[in-house]
Amino acid sequence: MIDLRSDTVTKPTNEMKSFMMDAKLGDDVFEDDPSVRHLEDMAASMFGKEAGLFCPSGTMTNQIALMTHLKPGDEVICSRESHIYNYEGGGIARNAGASVRLIERKTGLLTVSDIADNINPDDVHQPVTKLVALENTCNRGGGNCYDINEIKAIKEFCDKIGLPVHLDGARLFNAIVKKGHSAEDYGACFDSISICLSKGLGAPLGSLLLGDAHFIKTARRNRKVLGGGMRQVGIVASAGTYALNHHVDRLKDDHEHAQIIANALANCSWINQVLDVETNIIVASLKDDFEPLKFLQKLEDDGVLAIPFGKGKIRMVTHLDVSSENVEKVVESLKF
Ligand SMILES: *Cc1c(COP(=O)(O)O)cnc(C)c1O
């Protein structure tokens, strides 16, 4: 099977596994695991941040960021398409006790005026606007990336009024590779950043939350509350270190593969439209009379897995375990 359901399906490579086997371990709740500390420090310094926190998942790093920035009754501004709103089990309300201001934009990318227009006035009737959360790349937008100038404008605006900005950077390295800016460039634009090691980077699990030392200290407390304090977890944190050292530059291969598949999809008689591909995600809508589930079944019969992605749409994602030969086979499978 060629599995294009998500870039989360990758298996650790043999090189990654042997690196994991050699990891030095300790009890990370005592902050005694050298492999975890190395990963947290390495990632923090890549992004020009003071500190990092290793967590089991990207949902947890986002939720901890929300809990750390917000208190009950505060409000976060984010896109209607965002992962924190759609795919984290209502955690904004449940874990942070916060209210949410959704911006309707199909691309999932916000502008500085979206934010300026949605800050509540100092009025007892309204929740207090306390956080802006962006997503880059944007999953529901089809893996699209912000123009860094828009991000800079947002940060500059928010700094003026003392509003922190969080980034759900689950696939930030895809944007880094695509746009050619450095990790530090992005680091300077956010108060906190969440990064997934288990997507395109190919680690079996793990996400990092980055921020200043004081923020991460409180975040560490919130991680414990959620049951995310782990013990000899350097065994998997080391996979993240390996991924950051070896699996970043190759993301451009995934982007090329996604473009090839998108071109083939555009020629498929069942397909109405394919969103522009910028990184490793392909989102396509089917023509009115065509059923996504039937389309996906036809592909599955041919050895290709993809997922339905909202009304009339499908999603495919390229990753470490999809070779150029696999891509050729997918292109052949799409000739119907
Ligand atoms: C995958 C993802 C996350 C985190 O998901 P986990 O499965 O909890 O690791 C967060 N945001 C975006 C945009 C994602 O795609």
Short mmCIF file of C-alpha atoms and ligand atoms in Angstrom, two decimals:
data_model
loop_
_atom_site.label_atom_id
_atom_site.label_comp_id
_atom_site.label_asym_id
_atom_site.label_seq_id
_atom_site.Cartn_x
_atom_site.Cartn_y
_atom_site.Cartn_z
CA MET A 1 0.00 0.00 0.00
CA ILE A 2 1.15 3.53 -0.77
CA ASP A 3 -0.15 5.41 2.24
CA LEU A 4 -0.99 9.05 1.48
CA ARG A 5 -3.50 9.43 4.32
CA SER A 6 -1.09 11.61 6.32
CA ASP A 7 2.58 12.32 6.90
CA THR A 8 2.06 10.84 10.38
CA VAL A 9 2.19 7.26 9.02
CA THR A 10 6.00 7.16 8.59
CA LYS A 11 8.00 4.47 10.38
CA PRO A 12 11.36 5.27 11.97
CA THR A 13 14.25 4.43 9.64
CA ASN A 14 16.91 1.93 10.70
CA GLU A 15 19.40 4.80 11.17
CA MET A 16 16.90 6.60 13.41
CA LYS A 17 16.28 3.43 15.40
CA SER A 18 19.97 2.80 16.03
CA PHE A 19 20.42 6.43 17.11
CA MET A 20 17.53 5.90 19.56
CA MET A 21 19.17 2.77 20.95
CA ASP A 22 22.28 4.76 21.91
CA ALA A 23 20.39 7.57 23.66
CA LYS A 24 21.49 8.47 27.19
CA LEU A 25 18.47 8.33 29.49
CA GLY A 26 17.22 9.69 32.83
CA ASP A 27 13.98 10.63 34.54
CA ASP A 28 12.68 13.64 32.61
CA VAL A 29 10.19 14.69 35.31
CA PHE A 30 13.34 15.39 37.38
CA GLU A 31 14.72 17.08 34.20
CA ASP A 32 17.42 14.40 34.29
CA ASP A 33 17.15 12.99 30.78
CA PRO A 34 20.13 14.27 28.78
CA SER A 35 18.59 13.31 25.42
CA VAL A 36 15.41 15.27 26.11
CA ARG A 37 17.37 18.29 27.33
CA HIS A 38 19.59 18.15 24.27
CA LEU A 39 16.59 18.12 21.94
CA GLU A 40 14.81 20.93 23.80
CA ASP A 41 17.94 23.10 23.87
CA MET A 42 18.86 22.39 20.26
CA ALA A 43 15.38 23.25 18.96
CA ALA A 44 15.11 26.35 21.14
CA SER A 45 18.42 27.70 19.88
CA MET A 46 17.53 26.93 16.23
CA PHE A 47 14.54 29.27 16.63
CA GLY A 48 16.34 31.81 18.83
CA LYS A 49 14.15 30.91 21.80
CA GLU A 50 15.25 30.50 25.42
CA ALA A 51 13.68 27.14 26.16
CA GLY A 52 11.80 24.13 24.81
CA LEU A 53 9.45 21.48 26.16
CA PHE A 54 9.16 17.98 24.70
CA CYS A 55 5.60 16.60 24.65
CA PRO A 56 3.95 13.45 23.29
CA SER A 57 1.82 15.20 20.65
CA GLY A 58 1.16 18.43 18.80
CA THR A 59 -2.28 18.60 20.32
CA MET A 60 -0.64 18.66 23.72
CA THR A 61 1.89 21.38 22.82
CA ASN A 62 -0.93 23.55 21.40
CA GLN A 63 -3.17 22.91 24.39
CA ILE A 64 -0.39 23.67 26.85
CA ALA A 65 0.33 26.91 24.97
CA LEU A 66 -3.35 27.88 25.22
CA MET A 67 -3.45 27.00 28.94
CA THR A 68 -0.27 28.98 29.56
CA HIS A 69 -1.26 32.11 27.63
CA LEU A 70 -4.95 32.19 28.64
CA LYS A 71 -7.12 32.06 31.70
CA PRO A 72 -10.84 31.21 31.78
CA GLY A 73 -12.90 33.93 30.12
CA ASP A 74 -10.07 35.17 27.89
CA GLU A 75 -10.43 34.98 24.12
CA VAL A 76 -8.11 33.65 21.41
CA ILE A 77 -8.31 34.83 17.80
CA CYS A 78 -7.75 32.05 15.24
CA SER A 79 -8.88 30.85 11.84
CA ARG A 80 -12.16 28.92 11.39
CA GLU A 81 -9.97 26.34 9.61
CA SER A 82 -7.41 25.99 12.41
CA HIS A 83 -6.36 22.71 13.98
CA ILE A 84 -6.69 24.14 17.50
CA TYR A 85 -10.37 24.82 16.82
CA ASN A 86 -11.36 21.87 14.62
CA TYR A 87 -9.25 18.93 15.71
CA GLU A 88 -8.35 19.25 19.38
CA GLY A 89 -11.56 18.01 20.93
CA GLY A 90 -12.82 21.43 22.00
CA GLY A 91 -9.70 21.86 24.14
CA ILE A 92 -9.76 25.67 23.87
CA ALA A 93 -12.87 25.60 26.05
CA ARG A 94 -12.10 22.45 27.98
CA ASN A 95 -8.46 22.92 28.90
CA ALA A 96 -7.99 26.69 28.76
CA GLY A 97 -11.59 27.63 29.63
CA ALA A 98 -11.27 30.24 26.92
CA SER A 99 -13.57 31.77 24.36
CA VAL A 100 -12.66 31.69 20.68
CA ARG A 101 -13.00 34.33 17.93
CA LEU A 102 -13.04 32.57 14.57
CA ILE A 103 -11.92 34.30 11.39
CA GLU A 104 -13.61 32.98 8.26
CA ARG A 105 -10.99 32.51 5.58
CA LYS A 106 -10.85 29.46 3.34
CA THR A 107 -7.05 29.68 3.09
CA GLY A 108 -6.75 29.50 6.87
CA LEU A 109 -4.23 32.35 6.69
CA LEU A 110 -5.02 35.52 8.66
CA THR A 111 -4.12 39.12 7.87
CA VAL A 112 -3.14 41.91 10.22
CA SER A 113 -6.51 43.58 9.61
CA ASP A 114 -8.38 40.36 10.48
CA ILE A 115 -6.73 40.61 13.85
CA ALA A 116 -7.12 44.36 14.31
CA ASP A 117 -10.84 44.07 13.46
CA ASN A 118 -11.47 41.28 15.98
CA ILE A 119 -9.92 42.61 19.16
CA ASN A 120 -12.62 43.25 21.72
CA PRO A 121 -12.95 46.70 23.23
CA ASP A 122 -12.48 47.12 26.98
CA ASP A 123 -16.15 46.46 27.74
CA VAL A 124 -17.47 44.29 30.58
CA HIS A 125 -19.84 42.49 28.21
CA GLN A 126 -17.04 40.96 26.15
CA PRO A 127 -14.30 38.40 26.74
CA VAL A 128 -10.80 39.86 26.92
CA THR A 129 -8.74 39.26 23.79
CA LYS A 130 -5.53 37.68 25.08
CA LEU A 131 -3.96 35.64 22.27
CA VAL A 132 -3.60 35.32 18.51
CA ALA A 133 -2.92 31.82 17.17
CA LEU A 134 -1.67 31.28 13.61
CA GLU A 135 -1.04 28.00 11.75
CA ASN A 136 1.82 27.55 9.26
CA THR A 137 1.66 25.55 7.06
CA CYS A 138 -2.11 25.47 7.16
CA ASN A 139 -3.50 21.93 7.04
CA ARG A 140 -7.07 22.70 5.92
CA GLY A 141 -5.74 25.33 3.53
CA GLY A 142 -3.93 22.54 1.66
CA GLY A 143 -0.45 22.95 3.15
CA ASN A 144 -0.22 26.62 2.17
CA CYS A 145 2.30 28.98 3.75
CA TYR A 146 2.19 32.51 5.08
CA ASP A 147 4.17 35.25 3.42
CA ILE A 148 6.61 36.04 6.25
CA ASN A 149 5.92 39.76 5.77
CA GLU A 150 2.31 39.21 6.81
CA ILE A 151 3.51 37.35 9.90
CA LYS A 152 5.92 40.19 10.70
CA ALA A 153 3.14 42.75 10.32
CA ILE A 154 0.90 40.71 12.64
CA LYS A 155 3.65 40.41 15.25
CA GLU A 156 4.47 44.11 15.05
CA PHE A 157 0.80 45.02 15.48
CA CYS A 158 0.33 42.60 18.38
CA ASP A 159 3.53 43.77 20.12
CA LYS A 160 2.21 47.33 20.14
CA ILE A 161 -0.85 46.29 22.12
CA GLY A 162 0.85 43.61 24.22
CA LEU A 163 -0.97 40.66 22.63
CA PRO A 164 1.05 37.42 22.46
CA VAL A 165 1.14 35.39 19.25
CA HIS A 166 1.30 31.57 19.20
CA LEU A 167 2.21 29.51 16.15
CA ASP A 168 0.83 26.04 15.50
CA GLY A 169 3.86 25.08 13.44
CA ALA A 170 3.05 21.38 13.19
CA ARG A 171 4.55 21.55 9.68
CA LEU A 172 6.65 24.69 10.10
CA PHE A 173 9.71 22.95 8.65
CA ASN A 174 7.79 22.43 5.41
CA ALA A 175 7.27 26.21 5.27
CA ILE A 176 10.93 26.84 6.18
CA VAL A 177 12.12 24.61 3.34
CA LYS A 178 9.57 26.02 0.89
CA LYS A 179 10.00 29.73 1.61
CA GLY A 180 13.74 29.75 2.33
CA HIS A 181 13.57 31.83 5.53
CA SER A 182 15.43 30.57 8.59
CA ALA A 183 13.98 29.01 11.71
CA GLU A 184 15.23 32.10 13.57
CA ASP A 185 13.24 34.38 11.23
CA TYR A 186 10.07 32.60 12.32
CA GLY A 187 11.19 32.39 15.94
CA ALA A 188 11.39 36.19 16.11
CA CYS A 189 7.72 36.50 15.07
CA PHE A 190 6.11 34.40 17.81
CA ASP A 191 5.92 34.23 21.58
CA SER A 192 5.43 30.48 21.44
CA ILE A 193 5.82 27.88 18.71
CA SER A 194 4.61 24.28 18.54
CA ILE A 195 6.42 21.93 16.17
CA CYS A 196 5.60 18.31 15.31
CA LEU A 197 8.45 15.83 15.00
CA SER A 198 6.10 13.05 13.93
CA LYS A 199 4.81 14.51 10.64
CA GLY A 200 7.15 15.08 7.70
CA LEU A 201 10.18 14.86 9.96
CA GLY A 202 9.48 11.17 10.46
CA ALA A 203 9.88 10.62 14.22
CA PRO A 204 7.49 8.05 15.73
CA LEU A 205 6.09 10.64 18.14
CA GLY A 206 6.77 13.94 19.81
CA SER A 207 6.26 17.66 19.54
CA LEU A 208 8.14 20.63 20.90
CA LEU A 209 6.85 23.80 22.50
CA LEU A 210 9.29 26.71 22.33
CA GLY A 211 9.22 30.04 24.13
CA ASP A 212 10.98 32.15 26.73
CA ALA A 213 12.22 30.55 29.95
CA HIS A 214 9.38 31.86 32.09
CA PHE A 215 6.72 30.68 29.62
CA ILE A 216 8.24 27.20 29.36
CA LYS A 217 8.48 26.93 33.16
CA THR A 218 4.71 27.44 33.43
CA ALA A 219 4.16 25.22 30.39
CA ARG A 220 6.08 22.42 32.13
CA ARG A 221 3.67 22.67 35.05
CA ASN A 222 0.71 22.53 32.65
CA ARG A 223 2.21 19.50 30.90
CA LYS A 224 2.27 17.70 34.26
CA VAL A 225 -1.40 18.61 34.84
CA LEU A 226 -2.29 16.97 31.52
CA GLY A 227 -0.35 13.82 32.44
CA GLY A 228 2.39 14.57 29.95
CA GLY A 229 5.34 14.38 32.35
CA MET A 230 7.29 11.38 31.08
CA ARG A 231 10.23 9.44 32.47
CA GLN A 232 13.08 7.90 30.37
CA VAL A 233 11.61 9.54 27.30
CA GLY A 234 14.97 10.35 25.74
CA ILE A 235 14.48 7.02 23.97
CA VAL A 236 12.01 8.79 21.66
CA ALA A 237 13.22 12.39 22.03
CA SER A 238 16.43 11.18 20.40
CA ALA A 239 14.37 10.27 17.32
CA GLY A 240 13.39 13.94 17.17
CA THR A 241 17.03 14.99 17.39
CA TYR A 242 17.86 12.59 14.57
CA ALA A 243 14.98 13.96 12.51
CA LEU A 244 16.05 17.59 12.96
CA ASN A 245 19.59 16.67 11.93
CA HIS A 246 18.74 14.47 8.95
CA HIS A 247 15.17 14.89 7.73
CA VAL A 248 14.69 18.61 7.18
CA ASP A 249 16.32 19.23 3.79
CA ARG A 250 14.63 16.20 2.25
CA LEU A 251 11.18 17.78 2.79
CA LYS A 252 11.71 19.41 -0.61
CA ASP A 253 11.41 15.91 -2.16
CA ASP A 254 7.97 15.57 -0.56
CA HIS A 255 7.00 18.94 -2.02
CA GLU A 256 8.09 17.88 -5.53
CA HIS A 257 6.21 14.60 -5.16
CA ALA A 258 3.06 16.43 -4.07
CA GLN A 259 3.25 18.69 -7.12
CA ILE A 260 3.51 15.67 -9.45
CA ILE A 261 0.50 14.01 -7.83
CA ALA A 262 -1.48 17.28 -7.95
CA ASN A 263 -0.82 17.60 -11.69
CA ALA A 264 -2.03 14.03 -12.24
CA LEU A 265 -5.14 14.65 -10.14
CA ALA A 266 -5.94 17.78 -12.15
CA ASN A 267 -6.12 15.59 -15.27
CA CYS A 268 -8.38 13.01 -13.63
CA SER A 269 -11.94 13.04 -15.03
CA TRP A 270 -13.46 12.80 -11.52
CA ILE A 271 -11.73 15.90 -10.18
CA ASN A 272 -13.18 19.37 -10.20
CA GLN A 273 -10.35 21.38 -8.64
CA VAL A 274 -6.99 20.85 -6.97
CA LEU A 275 -5.84 23.49 -4.49
CA ASP A 276 -2.46 24.99 -5.37
CA VAL A 277 0.26 22.83 -3.88
CA GLU A 278 2.94 24.68 -1.93
CA THR A 279 4.26 21.92 0.32
CA ASN A 280 3.35 18.26 0.94
CA ILE A 281 -0.46 18.39 1.14
CA ILE A 282 -2.82 17.93 -1.78
CA VAL A 283 -6.49 18.81 -1.38
CA ALA A 284 -8.86 18.21 -4.30
CA SER A 285 -12.59 18.57 -4.78
CA LEU A 286 -14.58 16.11 -6.86
CA LYS A 287 -17.08 16.93 -9.59
CA ASP A 288 -20.65 17.19 -8.30
CA ASP A 289 -21.84 13.70 -9.25
CA PHE A 290 -18.77 11.90 -7.97
CA GLU A 291 -18.61 10.41 -4.49
CA PRO A 292 -15.34 10.88 -2.56
CA LEU A 293 -15.71 7.49 -0.86
CA LYS A 294 -16.12 5.70 -4.20
CA PHE A 295 -13.11 7.53 -5.58
CA LEU A 296 -11.06 6.58 -2.51
CA GLN A 297 -12.19 2.93 -2.80
CA LYS A 298 -11.08 2.81 -6.44
CA LEU A 299 -7.66 4.12 -5.40
CA GLU A 300 -7.46 1.68 -2.50
CA ASP A 301 -8.19 -1.22 -4.85
CA ASP A 302 -5.14 0.01 -6.75
CA GLY A 303 -2.97 0.12 -3.62
CA VAL A 304 -3.20 3.84 -2.79
CA LEU A 305 -4.65 5.20 0.46
CA ALA A 306 -6.01 8.75 0.86
CA ILE A 307 -8.70 10.29 3.08
CA PRO A 308 -11.98 12.18 2.69
CA PHE A 309 -11.49 15.84 3.68
CA GLY A 310 -14.82 17.55 4.23
CA LYS A 311 -17.73 17.74 1.82
CA GLY A 312 -16.82 16.52 -1.68
CA LYS A 313 -13.08 16.68 -0.99
CA ILE A 314 -10.13 14.34 -0.56
CA ARG A 315 -6.64 14.83 0.86
CA MET A 316 -3.30 13.21 0.05
CA VAL A 317 -0.03 13.87 1.88
CA THR A 318 3.49 12.97 0.77
CA HIS A 319 6.23 11.99 3.24
CA LEU A 320 9.45 10.14 4.02
CA ASP A 321 7.98 6.72 3.18
CA VAL A 322 6.71 7.73 -0.28
CA SER A 323 9.42 7.18 -2.89
CA SER A 324 9.65 8.57 -6.43
CA GLU A 325 8.65 5.09 -7.68
CA ASN A 326 5.60 5.21 -5.42
CA VAL A 327 4.69 8.60 -6.91
CA GLU A 328 4.88 7.18 -10.45
CA LYS A 329 2.57 4.38 -9.36
CA VAL A 330 0.09 6.88 -7.86
CA VAL A 331 0.11 8.84 -11.13
CA GLU A 332 -0.72 5.62 -13.02
CA SER A 333 -3.53 4.82 -10.55
CA LEU A 334 -5.10 8.22 -11.20
CA LYS A 335 -5.65 7.56 -14.89
CA PHE A 336 -9.40 7.03 -14.77
C1 LIG B 1 -1.05 17.19 13.23
C2 LIG B 1 -1.30 18.56 13.62
C3 LIG B 1 -1.26 18.98 14.95
C4 LIG B 1 -0.94 18.05 16.10
O1 LIG B 1 -1.50 16.83 16.03
P1 LIG B 1 -1.10 15.56 16.90
O2 LIG B 1 -1.70 14.47 16.11
O3 LIG B 1 -1.71 15.74 18.22
O4 LIG B 1 0.38 15.48 16.99
C5 LIG B 1 -1.47 20.31 15.23
N1 LIG B 1 -1.71 21.18 14.25
C6 LIG B 1 -1.74 20.85 12.96
C7 LIG B 1 -1.97 21.89 11.92
C8 LIG B 1 -1.55 19.52 12.59
O5 LIG B 1 -1.60 19.18 11.31
#
